[in-house]
Coordinates of C-alpha atoms and ligand atoms in Angstrom, one line a residue:
M1212 CA -25.7 -9.5 9.6
T1213 CA -24.3 -9.3 13.1
I1214 CA -20.6 -9.1 13.7
R1215 CA -19.2 -11.8 15.9
V1216 CA -15.8 -10.9 17.3
M1217 CA -14.2 -12.9 20.1
T1218 CA -12.7 -9.9 21.9
S1219 CA -11.6 -6.5 20.8
D1220 CA -9.1 -5.9 23.7
P1221 CA -6.2 -8.3 23.1
T1222 CA -4.5 -7.4 26.4
G1223 CA -7.2 -9.4 28.2
T1224 CA -6.2 -12.7 26.5
A1225 CA -4.1 -15.4 28.0
A1226 CA -1.8 -15.3 25.0
W1227 CA -1.1 -11.6 25.5
A1228 CA 0.1 -12.4 29.1
Q1229 CA 2.3 -15.2 27.8
L1230 CA 3.8 -13.0 25.1
S1231 CA 4.5 -10.3 27.7
E1232 CA 6.5 -12.9 29.7
L1233 CA 8.3 -14.1 26.6
A1234 CA 9.2 -10.6 25.7
G1235 CA 11.4 -10.5 28.8
S1236 CA 13.3 -13.7 27.9
V1237 CA 13.2 -14.2 24.1
G1238 CA 12.9 -10.5 23.5
G1239 CA 16.1 -10.0 25.4
S1240 CA 18.1 -12.6 23.5
T1241 CA 19.9 -11.9 20.3
I1242 CA 18.9 -12.9 16.8
R1243 CA 22.4 -14.2 16.4
S1244 CA 22.0 -16.6 19.3
L1245 CA 18.5 -17.6 18.1
C1246 CA 19.9 -18.4 14.7
S1247 CA 22.7 -20.6 16.0
V1248 CA 20.5 -23.4 14.7
D1249 CA 18.9 -23.2 11.3
R1250 CA 15.3 -22.1 11.5
D1251 CA 13.8 -23.5 8.4
W1252 CA 10.3 -23.5 10.0
L1253 CA 10.3 -19.7 9.7
R1254 CA 10.6 -20.0 5.9
I1255 CA 7.1 -20.0 4.4
S1256 CA 5.9 -19.6 0.8
A1257 CA 2.6 -18.8 -0.9
A1258 CA 1.6 -17.8 -4.4
S1259 CA 4.9 -16.7 -5.9
I1260 CA 6.4 -15.2 -2.7
F1261 CA 9.0 -16.8 -0.4
M1262 CA 9.2 -15.4 3.1
D1263 CA 12.3 -15.9 5.2
A1264 CA 11.4 -14.8 8.7
S1265 CA 14.3 -16.7 10.4
R1266 CA 16.0 -13.4 11.2
Q1267 CA 13.1 -12.3 13.5
R1268 CA 13.7 -12.1 17.2
V1269 CA 11.3 -15.0 18.0
N1270 CA 11.5 -18.7 19.1
S1271 CA 8.9 -21.4 18.7
D1272 CA 7.2 -20.5 22.1
V1273 CA 6.7 -16.9 20.8
V1274 CA 5.2 -18.2 17.5
K1275 CA 3.0 -20.6 19.4
S1276 CA 1.7 -17.8 21.6
L1277 CA 1.2 -15.6 18.6
M1278 CA -0.9 -18.3 17.0
A1279 CA -2.9 -18.5 20.3
L1280 CA -3.4 -14.8 20.3
A1281 CA -4.7 -14.9 16.7
S1282 CA -7.2 -17.5 17.8
E1283 CA -8.3 -15.7 20.9
C1284 CA -8.7 -12.5 19.0
G1285 CA -10.8 -14.2 16.3
V1286 CA -8.5 -13.4 13.4
E1287 CA -9.8 -16.2 11.2
V1288 CA -13.4 -15.5 12.2
L1289 CA -13.1 -11.9 11.2
R1290 CA -11.2 -12.9 8.0
D1291 CA -14.1 -15.2 7.0
Q1292 CA -16.6 -12.4 7.8
M1293 CA -14.6 -10.1 5.5
F1294 CA -14.6 -12.6 2.6
S1295 CA -18.3 -13.3 3.0
G1296 CA -19.4 -9.6 2.9
V1297 CA -20.3 -9.0 6.6
H1298 CA -20.2 -5.2 7.2
I1299 CA -16.9 -5.3 9.2
N1300 CA -16.3 -1.7 8.4
S1301 CA -18.7 -0.8 11.2
T1302 CA -18.2 2.9 11.4
E1303 CA -19.3 3.3 7.8
D1304 CA -21.6 0.2 7.9
R1305 CA -19.9 -1.2 4.8
A1306 CA -18.7 -4.6 3.6
V1307 CA -15.0 -4.9 2.9
L1308 CA -14.9 -6.9 -0.3
H1309 CA -11.7 -5.9 -2.2
T1310 CA -11.1 -9.7 -2.4
A1311 CA -14.2 -10.0 -4.6
L1312 CA -12.4 -7.8 -7.2
R1313 CA -10.2 -10.7 -8.0
A1314 CA -12.5 -13.6 -7.3
P1315 CA -14.0 -15.5 -10.3
L1316 CA -17.6 -14.9 -11.3
S1317 CA -18.5 -18.3 -10.0
A1318 CA -17.5 -17.2 -6.4
G1319 CA -20.9 -15.5 -6.3
V1320 CA -19.9 -13.0 -3.6
H1321 CA -22.8 -11.0 -2.3
D1322 CA -23.2 -7.7 -0.3
G1323 CA -26.7 -8.3 1.1
D1324 CA -28.9 -9.0 -1.9
V1325 CA -26.5 -7.6 -4.5
D1326 CA -24.4 -10.0 -6.5
V1327 CA -21.0 -8.3 -6.3
S1328 CA -19.2 -10.8 -8.5
Q1329 CA -21.6 -10.1 -11.3
S1330 CA -20.9 -6.3 -11.1
V1331 CA -17.2 -6.8 -10.8
S1332 CA -17.2 -9.0 -13.9
E1333 CA -19.2 -6.5 -15.9
V1334 CA -16.9 -3.6 -15.1
L1335 CA -13.7 -5.7 -15.8
H1336 CA -15.2 -6.7 -19.1
R1337 CA -15.8 -3.1 -20.1
M1338 CA -12.4 -2.0 -18.8
A1339 CA -10.8 -4.7 -21.0
Q1340 CA -12.7 -3.6 -24.1
F1341 CA -11.9 0.1 -23.5
S1342 CA -8.2 -0.4 -22.7
G1343 CA -7.7 -2.8 -25.6
A1344 CA -9.3 -0.2 -27.9
V1345 CA -7.1 2.6 -26.6
R1346 CA -4.0 0.5 -27.1
Q1347 CA -5.1 -0.5 -30.6
G1348 CA -6.0 3.0 -31.6
E1349 CA -9.7 2.1 -32.0
I1350 CA -10.7 4.7 -29.5
L1351 CA -9.2 8.0 -30.7
G1352 CA -9.2 11.6 -29.5
A1353 CA -11.7 14.2 -30.8
S1354 CA -9.4 15.1 -33.8
G1355 CA -8.8 11.5 -34.8
L1356 CA -5.4 11.0 -33.2
K1357 CA -4.3 7.9 -31.2
F1358 CA -3.7 8.6 -27.5
S1359 CA 0.0 8.6 -26.8
H1360 CA -0.2 10.1 -23.3
V1361 CA -2.5 9.2 -20.5
I1362 CA -2.7 11.3 -17.3
N1363 CA -4.2 9.7 -14.3
I1364 CA -5.5 12.4 -11.9
G1365 CA -6.2 11.1 -8.4
I1366 CA -4.8 11.1 -4.9
G1367 CA -4.2 8.6 -2.1
G1368 CA -5.7 5.2 -3.1
S1369 CA -6.7 6.6 -6.5
D1370 CA -3.1 7.4 -7.3
L1371 CA -0.5 5.5 -5.2
G1372 CA -1.4 2.0 -6.5
P1373 CA -1.6 2.8 -10.2
A1374 CA 1.5 5.0 -10.0
M1375 CA 3.4 2.2 -8.2
A1376 CA 2.2 -0.5 -10.6
Y1377 CA 3.1 1.6 -13.7
Q1378 CA 6.7 1.7 -12.5
A1379 CA 6.8 -1.8 -11.1
L1380 CA 5.6 -3.3 -14.3
A1381 CA 7.5 -0.9 -16.7
P1382 CA 9.0 -3.8 -18.7
F1383 CA 5.4 -5.0 -19.4
C1384 CA 4.0 -1.6 -20.5
D1385 CA 3.2 -0.5 -24.0
P1386 CA 6.1 1.9 -24.9
D1387 CA 3.8 3.9 -27.2
I1388 CA 1.6 5.1 -24.4
Q1389 CA 3.2 7.3 -21.7
M1390 CA 1.4 7.4 -18.4
Q1391 CA 1.7 10.3 -15.9
F1392 CA 0.2 10.6 -12.5
V1393 CA -0.9 13.9 -11.1
S1394 CA -2.0 13.9 -7.4
N1395 CA -0.8 17.0 -5.6
V1396 CA -2.9 20.2 -5.5
D1397 CA 0.4 22.1 -5.8
P1398 CA 0.0 23.7 -9.2
A1399 CA 3.4 22.5 -10.1
D1400 CA 2.1 18.9 -10.4
I1401 CA -0.5 19.3 -13.1
H1402 CA 1.3 22.1 -14.9
Q1403 CA 4.6 20.2 -15.2
A1404 CA 2.6 17.1 -16.4
L1405 CA 1.1 19.2 -19.2
I1406 CA 4.3 20.6 -20.5
G1407 CA 5.0 19.5 -24.1
L1408 CA 1.8 17.5 -24.4
D1409 CA -0.5 17.7 -27.4
P1410 CA -4.2 17.8 -26.1
A1411 CA -5.3 16.0 -29.3
S1412 CA -3.4 12.8 -28.2
T1413 CA -3.8 13.1 -24.4
L1414 CA -6.4 11.1 -22.5
F1415 CA -7.2 12.1 -18.9
I1416 CA -8.4 9.6 -16.3
V1417 CA -10.1 11.3 -13.4
A1418 CA -9.8 8.7 -10.6
S1419 CA -11.8 9.4 -7.5
K1420 CA -14.0 7.2 -5.5
T1421 CA -16.1 10.1 -4.2
F1422 CA -15.5 12.5 -7.2
T1423 CA -15.4 15.3 -4.5
T1424 CA -11.8 15.2 -3.4
A1425 CA -10.5 18.8 -3.6
E1426 CA -7.1 18.0 -5.0
T1427 CA -8.4 15.7 -7.7
M1428 CA -11.3 17.9 -8.7
T1429 CA -9.1 21.0 -8.8
N1430 CA -6.5 19.3 -11.0
A1431 CA -9.2 17.8 -13.2
G1432 CA -10.6 21.3 -13.7
V1433 CA -7.2 22.6 -14.8
A1434 CA -6.8 19.8 -17.2
R1435 CA -10.3 20.3 -18.6
D1436 CA -9.7 24.1 -19.1
W1437 CA -6.4 23.2 -20.9
L1438 CA -8.1 20.8 -23.2
V1439 CA -11.1 23.0 -23.9
S1440 CA -8.9 26.0 -24.7
E1441 CA -7.2 24.0 -27.5
L1442 CA -9.9 21.7 -28.7
G1443 CA -13.2 23.2 -27.5
E1444 CA -15.9 22.0 -25.1
G1445 CA -17.1 19.3 -27.5
A1446 CA -13.8 17.4 -27.0
V1447 CA -14.3 16.7 -23.3
G1448 CA -16.3 13.6 -23.9
S1449 CA -13.6 12.0 -26.0
H1450 CA -10.7 12.9 -23.7
F1451 CA -11.9 12.4 -20.2
V1452 CA -12.5 9.1 -18.4
A1453 CA -13.9 8.8 -14.9
L1454 CA -13.4 6.1 -12.3
S1455 CA -15.8 6.6 -9.5
T1456 CA -18.7 5.5 -7.4
N1457 CA -20.4 8.9 -7.9
A1458 CA -22.1 8.6 -11.2
S1459 CA -24.0 11.9 -11.0
A1460 CA -21.0 14.1 -10.3
V1461 CA -19.1 12.3 -13.1
A1462 CA -21.9 13.2 -15.6
E1463 CA -22.0 16.8 -14.4
F1464 CA -18.2 17.0 -15.2
G1465 CA -19.0 16.0 -18.8
V1466 CA -17.8 12.5 -18.9
T1467 CA -19.9 10.2 -21.0
E1468 CA -21.3 6.9 -19.7
D1469 CA -19.1 4.9 -22.0
F1470 CA -16.1 6.5 -20.5
T1471 CA -17.2 6.0 -16.9
F1472 CA -16.1 3.0 -14.9
G1473 CA -17.8 2.4 -11.6
F1474 CA -16.9 0.7 -8.4
W1475 CA -18.6 0.4 -5.0
D1476 CA -18.5 1.6 -1.5
W1477 CA -17.2 -1.8 -0.3
V1478 CA -13.8 -1.1 -2.0
G1479 CA -11.7 1.1 0.3
G1480 CA -9.5 3.6 -1.6
R1481 CA -6.3 2.0 -0.5
Y1482 CA -7.6 -1.4 -1.6
S1483 CA -8.8 -0.2 -5.0
M1484 CA -5.9 -0.6 -7.4
D1485 CA -7.5 -3.8 -8.8
S1486 CA -10.9 -2.2 -9.3
A1487 CA -11.7 0.4 -12.0
I1488 CA -9.0 2.5 -10.4
G1489 CA -6.6 0.2 -12.1
L1490 CA -7.7 1.3 -15.6
S1491 CA -4.4 3.1 -16.2
T1492 CA -2.6 -0.1 -15.3
M1493 CA -4.7 -2.1 -17.7
I1494 CA -4.1 0.4 -20.5
A1495 CA -0.4 0.2 -19.8
I1496 CA 0.1 -3.5 -19.5
G1497 CA -2.9 -4.7 -21.5
P1498 CA -6.0 -6.6 -20.3
A1499 CA -4.3 -10.1 -20.4
A1500 CA -1.5 -9.0 -18.1
F1501 CA -4.0 -7.2 -15.8
F1502 CA -5.9 -10.4 -15.4
E1503 CA -2.6 -12.2 -14.5
M1504 CA -2.1 -9.6 -11.8
L1505 CA -5.6 -10.3 -10.5
E1506 CA -4.7 -14.1 -10.5
G1507 CA -1.7 -13.2 -8.3
F1508 CA -3.9 -11.3 -5.8
R1509 CA -6.3 -14.2 -5.9
A1510 CA -3.7 -16.8 -5.3
M1511 CA -2.7 -15.0 -2.1
D1512 CA -6.4 -14.6 -1.1
V1513 CA -7.0 -18.3 -1.4
H1514 CA -3.9 -19.1 0.6
F1515 CA -4.9 -16.6 3.3
Q1516 CA -8.4 -18.1 3.5
S1517 CA -7.4 -21.8 3.5
A1518 CA -3.8 -22.4 4.8
P1519 CA -3.4 -23.4 8.4
A1520 CA -2.4 -20.4 10.5
E1521 CA 1.2 -21.7 11.2
V1522 CA 2.0 -21.7 7.5
N1523 CA -0.3 -18.9 6.5
L1524 CA 2.0 -16.2 5.1
P1525 CA -0.1 -13.1 5.8
I1526 CA -1.1 -14.5 9.3
V1527 CA 2.5 -15.2 10.2
M1528 CA 3.7 -11.9 8.8
G1529 CA 1.0 -9.9 10.6
L1530 CA 1.6 -11.7 13.9
L1531 CA 5.4 -11.0 13.7
A1532 CA 4.5 -7.3 13.1
V1533 CA 2.4 -7.4 16.3
W1534 CA 5.2 -9.0 18.2
N1535 CA 7.7 -6.4 17.1
R1536 CA 5.3 -3.6 17.8
N1537 CA 3.8 -4.6 21.1
F1538 CA 6.3 -6.8 22.7
L1539 CA 9.6 -5.6 21.4
G1540 CA 8.5 -1.9 21.3
I1541 CA 9.7 -1.3 17.8
E1542 CA 8.0 1.7 16.4
T1543 CA 8.9 1.7 12.7
T1544 CA 9.3 -0.7 9.8
A1545 CA 11.5 0.1 6.9
V1546 CA 10.4 -1.6 3.6
L1547 CA 13.5 -1.9 1.4
P1548 CA 12.9 -3.2 -2.1
Y1549 CA 16.0 -4.4 -3.8
S1550 CA 14.3 -3.7 -7.0
H1551 CA 14.5 -0.3 -8.6
V1552 CA 11.1 -0.6 -10.2
L1553 CA 9.5 -1.1 -6.8
A1554 CA 10.7 2.5 -5.8
R1555 CA 7.1 3.6 -5.1
F1556 CA 6.2 0.5 -3.2
P1557 CA 7.1 1.9 0.2
A1558 CA 4.9 5.0 -0.5
Y1559 CA 2.1 2.7 -1.6
L1560 CA 2.5 0.7 1.6
Q1561 CA 2.5 3.8 3.8
Q1562 CA -1.2 4.5 2.9
L1563 CA -2.1 0.8 3.0
T1564 CA -0.6 0.3 6.5
M1565 CA -0.9 3.7 8.2
E1566 CA -4.3 4.7 6.9
S1567 CA -5.6 1.3 7.9
N1568 CA -4.0 0.8 11.3
G1569 CA -3.0 4.3 12.5
K1570 CA -5.9 4.2 15.0
S1571 CA -6.3 4.5 18.7
V1572 CA -9.9 3.6 19.2
R1573 CA -11.2 0.0 19.1
R1574 CA -14.2 -1.1 17.1
D1575 CA -16.4 -0.7 20.2
G1576 CA -15.2 2.9 20.6
S1577 CA -13.0 2.3 23.7
G1578 CA -9.4 3.6 23.6
V1579 CA -6.5 1.3 23.1
T1580 CA -4.0 0.9 25.9
Y1581 CA -1.3 -0.5 23.6
A1582 CA 0.6 0.4 20.5
T1583 CA -1.1 0.0 17.1
G1584 CA 0.2 0.5 13.5
A1585 CA 3.9 1.0 13.1
I1586 CA 5.4 3.9 11.0
V1587 CA 6.3 2.5 7.6
W1588 CA 8.8 4.1 5.3
G1589 CA 11.6 3.1 2.9
E1590 CA 13.5 3.5 -0.2
P1591 CA 15.0 1.1 -2.7
G1592 CA 18.3 -0.6 -1.8
T1593 CA 21.1 0.0 -2.6
N1594 CA 20.3 3.8 -2.6
G1595 CA 19.2 3.7 1.0
Q1596 CA 22.5 2.1 2.0
H1597 CA 24.2 5.3 1.1
S1598 CA 21.8 7.3 3.1
F1599 CA 19.8 6.2 6.1
Y1600 CA 21.2 2.7 6.7
Q1601 CA 23.8 4.2 9.1
L1602 CA 20.9 4.8 11.5
L1603 CA 19.5 1.3 10.9
H1604 CA 22.8 -0.2 11.8
Q1605 CA 24.1 1.9 14.7
G1606 CA 21.3 4.3 15.7
T1607 CA 19.6 4.2 19.0
S1608 CA 16.1 3.3 17.5
T1609 CA 15.6 -0.3 16.5
V1610 CA 13.9 -0.4 13.1
A1611 CA 12.3 -3.7 11.8
V1612 CA 13.1 -4.3 8.2
D1613 CA 11.4 -6.0 5.3
E1614 CA 13.7 -6.6 2.3
I1615 CA 12.1 -7.5 -1.0
I1616 CA 14.4 -9.3 -3.4
I1617 CA 13.5 -10.2 -7.0
A1618 CA 15.7 -12.9 -8.3
T1619 CA 15.5 -12.2 -12.0
S1620 CA 15.8 -8.8 -13.5
E1621 CA 13.8 -7.9 -16.6
Y1622 CA 16.9 -6.0 -17.7
P1623 CA 20.0 -7.6 -19.2
D1624 CA 23.0 -7.2 -16.9
Q1625 CA 23.3 -10.3 -14.7
I1626 CA 26.4 -9.0 -12.9
Q1627 CA 24.6 -5.9 -11.8
Q1628 CA 21.7 -8.1 -10.6
D1629 CA 24.0 -10.3 -8.7
M1630 CA 25.6 -7.2 -7.0
L1631 CA 22.1 -6.0 -6.1
V1632 CA 21.2 -9.3 -4.4
A1633 CA 24.6 -9.6 -2.7
N1634 CA 24.0 -6.2 -1.1
A1635 CA 20.5 -7.2 0.0
L1636 CA 21.7 -10.4 1.7
A1637 CA 24.7 -8.6 3.2
Q1638 CA 22.4 -6.0 4.8
A1639 CA 20.0 -8.7 6.1
S1640 CA 23.0 -10.5 7.6
V1641 CA 24.6 -7.4 9.3
L1642 CA 21.3 -5.9 10.4
S1643 CA 20.3 -9.1 12.2
M1644 CA 23.6 -10.6 13.3
G1645 CA 25.7 -7.5 13.8
R1646 CA 29.5 -7.5 14.6
T1647 CA 30.9 -7.9 18.1
L1648 CA 33.9 -5.9 19.4
D1649 CA 36.0 -9.1 19.4
E1650 CA 35.2 -9.7 15.7
V1651 CA 36.1 -6.2 14.7
V1652 CA 39.4 -6.4 16.6
E1653 CA 40.1 -9.8 15.1
A1654 CA 39.5 -8.4 11.7
G1655 CA 42.3 -5.9 12.3
T1656 CA 40.9 -2.7 13.8
P1657 CA 42.4 -1.8 17.1
V1658 CA 40.5 -0.2 20.0
P1659 CA 39.5 2.6 20.3
L1660 CA 38.5 2.8 16.6
A1661 CA 37.1 -0.7 16.9
L1662 CA 34.4 0.6 19.3
H1663 CA 33.0 2.7 16.5
K1664 CA 32.7 -0.3 14.2
V1665 CA 30.7 -2.5 16.4
M1666 CA 27.3 -3.3 15.0
P1667 CA 24.6 -4.2 17.6
G1668 CA 22.6 -6.2 15.0
N1669 CA 19.4 -7.6 16.4
R1670 CA 17.3 -5.7 13.9
P1671 CA 14.4 -8.1 13.1
T1672 CA 14.7 -8.6 9.3
T1673 CA 12.3 -10.4 7.0
V1674 CA 13.4 -11.2 3.5
L1675 CA 10.7 -11.6 0.9
M1676 CA 11.9 -13.2 -2.4
A1677 CA 10.2 -13.8 -5.7
Q1678 CA 11.6 -15.2 -8.9
R1679 CA 10.3 -12.4 -11.2
L1680 CA 8.4 -9.2 -10.8
D1681 CA 5.7 -10.0 -13.2
P1682 CA 2.0 -8.9 -12.9
F1683 CA 1.2 -12.2 -11.0
T1684 CA 3.9 -11.6 -8.4
L1685 CA 3.0 -7.9 -8.0
G1686 CA -0.6 -9.0 -7.3
S1687 CA 0.5 -11.6 -4.7
L1688 CA 2.9 -9.2 -3.0
I1689 CA 0.2 -6.5 -2.6
A1690 CA -2.4 -9.0 -1.3
L1691 CA 0.2 -10.3 1.1
Y1692 CA 0.6 -6.9 2.7
E1693 CA -3.2 -6.2 2.5
H1694 CA -3.8 -9.3 4.6
S1695 CA -0.9 -8.8 6.9
V1696 CA -2.4 -5.3 7.7
F1697 CA -5.8 -7.0 8.2
V1698 CA -4.3 -9.5 10.7
Q1699 CA -2.7 -6.7 12.7
G1700 CA -5.9 -4.7 12.8
A1701 CA -7.9 -7.8 13.9
I1702 CA -5.5 -8.4 16.8
W1703 CA -5.6 -4.7 17.9
G1704 CA -9.4 -4.8 17.7
I1705 CA -9.5 -1.7 15.5
N1706 CA -11.4 -1.0 12.3
S1707 CA -8.7 -1.1 9.6
F1708 CA -11.1 0.2 6.9
D1709 CA -12.2 3.7 7.9
Q1710 CA -10.0 6.8 7.9
W1711 CA -11.7 9.4 10.1
G1712 CA -8.3 10.9 11.0
V1713 CA -7.9 12.5 7.5
E1714 CA -11.3 14.1 7.4
L1715 CA -11.0 17.0 9.8
G1716 CA -8.0 18.5 8.1
K1717 CA -10.0 18.6 4.8
I1718 CA -12.8 20.6 6.5
V1719 CA -10.4 23.0 8.3
A1720 CA -8.6 23.6 5.0
L1721 CA -11.8 24.7 3.4
G1722 CA -12.4 27.3 6.1
I1723 CA -8.8 28.6 5.8
L1724 CA -9.1 28.8 2.0
D1725 CA -12.2 30.9 2.4
E1726 CA -10.4 33.2 4.8
I1727 CA -7.4 33.5 2.5
E1728 CA -9.6 34.3 -0.5
T1729 CA -12.1 36.7 1.1
G1730 CA -10.0 38.1 3.9
R1731 CA -13.0 37.4 6.3
S1732 CA -12.4 35.5 9.5
A1733 CA -14.9 32.8 8.8
D1734 CA -13.9 30.3 11.5
E1735 CA -14.0 31.9 15.0
T1736 CA -12.6 28.8 16.5
L1737 CA -9.4 29.0 14.5
D1738 CA -6.3 28.9 16.8
A1739 CA -4.0 31.9 17.1
P1740 CA -0.9 30.4 15.5
T1741 CA -2.9 29.5 12.4
R1742 CA -4.4 32.9 12.2
A1743 CA -0.9 34.4 12.4
S1744 CA 0.4 32.1 9.7
I1745 CA -2.5 33.1 7.4
K1746 CA -1.5 36.8 8.0
Q1747 CA 2.1 36.0 7.2
Y1748 CA 1.1 34.1 4.0
L1749 CA -1.1 37.0 2.8
K1750 CA 1.8 39.4 3.3
L1751 CA 4.2 37.2 1.4
K1752 CA 2.1 35.9 -1.4
Ligands
F6P1 O1 -8.0 11.4 2.3 C1 -8.0 10.0 2.3 C2 -8.8 9.4 1.2 O2 -10.1 9.3 1.5 C3 -8.2 8.0 0.9 O3 -8.7 7.1 1.7 C4 -8.5 7.9 -0.5 O4 -7.7 6.9 -1.1 C5 -8.2 9.3 -1.0 O5 -8.6 10.1 0.0 C6 -8.8 9.6 -2.3 O6 -10.2 9.6 -2.3 P1 -11.1 9.7 -3.6 O7 -10.7 8.4 -4.4 O8 -12.5 9.7 -3.2 O9 -10.7 10.9 -4.4

């Protein structure tokens, strides 16, 4: 199939020129002045998510021009190509079909001649049977014990989503099965995870799309040795599960076919938590709740595919991100969940957003002449308030903010929950509206101290709200960000689905490891500072 893209250089569009002009006028005005009238039209909802973007530094002209930009850049055309299996991941010649992971069998999604929906349904069915049996104690360890501990060994997309979801959905998890997530090649990670565990009741899930990732395979090897030293080689087949596209490497490791769950090259690692990579999530929350999560993803997918652009949540959110990045020059976005169980959500988003859109070459290979993906970071509120919010409020860098508010806690204390939400709304207000010198003086602080209490405000702030953080909402929230990332990449004309930037480091690390272990200078091209650091390391170790 050929890829039809309107343009891959957004700066050549009429809308880009209009937006550049608007950046001078609207971009220079304050959110406070823009909000002097209520801006209900900047409140949009989809699936179970309500977005209030009224605290963004935009007016209706900006939004209209952003819509025109989306149209000139072919965002909806590219979206439809993605959903229908066109190989829009051009550098790897792959379809991008994570949306098929949550589409019903009847959707009949194809990658070429292959019926993707059929394969997805088969794997989901096997996952449901397996996780149900582990939860019920029908699948047991080699010595007949029920699994009380599950360790997911993976990294990047094979870790961040499942680890985030386990915490986010803690109130829905089976308390009799403890999950741990091991990702770092630092020996501390796996060895700390193993402390106090009984191999007879421990199940390992080796999650790796490629089954070659050094960190994962090293940690899996340590886990395997630990298990074998206690239970013998024969126990491997009962205690190791593999989630991978690489069936032969999985078999070589000793994982049986029944314990192997496959997925496909059209699922990017950072888009894979609802594929077989989600097996730990399914064991933790149960198959029914996992299917509810898929429904949440699906609800946002359907909305993204069908809602008109002006009320299309991911399109609007993605376009606002482009406005902030390219026209207001804002380099970073803080994601601040006012939900303790979403503590790992910013880390999850870092991979989703920065591995997808941290690119400076367009799809056609030409270099970009404008900014692309923002730096994303964050911590749960209110903890962040007592740490880095000072810079958010009064620092010299403007940071765009996404606040995530969950109205109902799964935990009992309503007063604490009200306090949490009051803090979130207070921060959104102060970040966007600020405090003038007059207001500070009027409130009783004389100059010169008053000068230190002025808040410039004007920090573009989006508030996302949901009633409850249940599996459905988590799915919708993730899909919202996935598609917002897609929209941004489509505008920038980049391929959001490859990650060449992380490959070189892996290769160089192999050469350095060889040098450390053998003492031979294998790589003649290695730079002098690195060579000196190797020497220093060898002296100290
Ligand atoms: O290093 C980046 C990356 O390729 C990610 O994109 C991916 O999620 C991660 O490594 C893990 O890869 P794998 O699942 O193949 O072990």
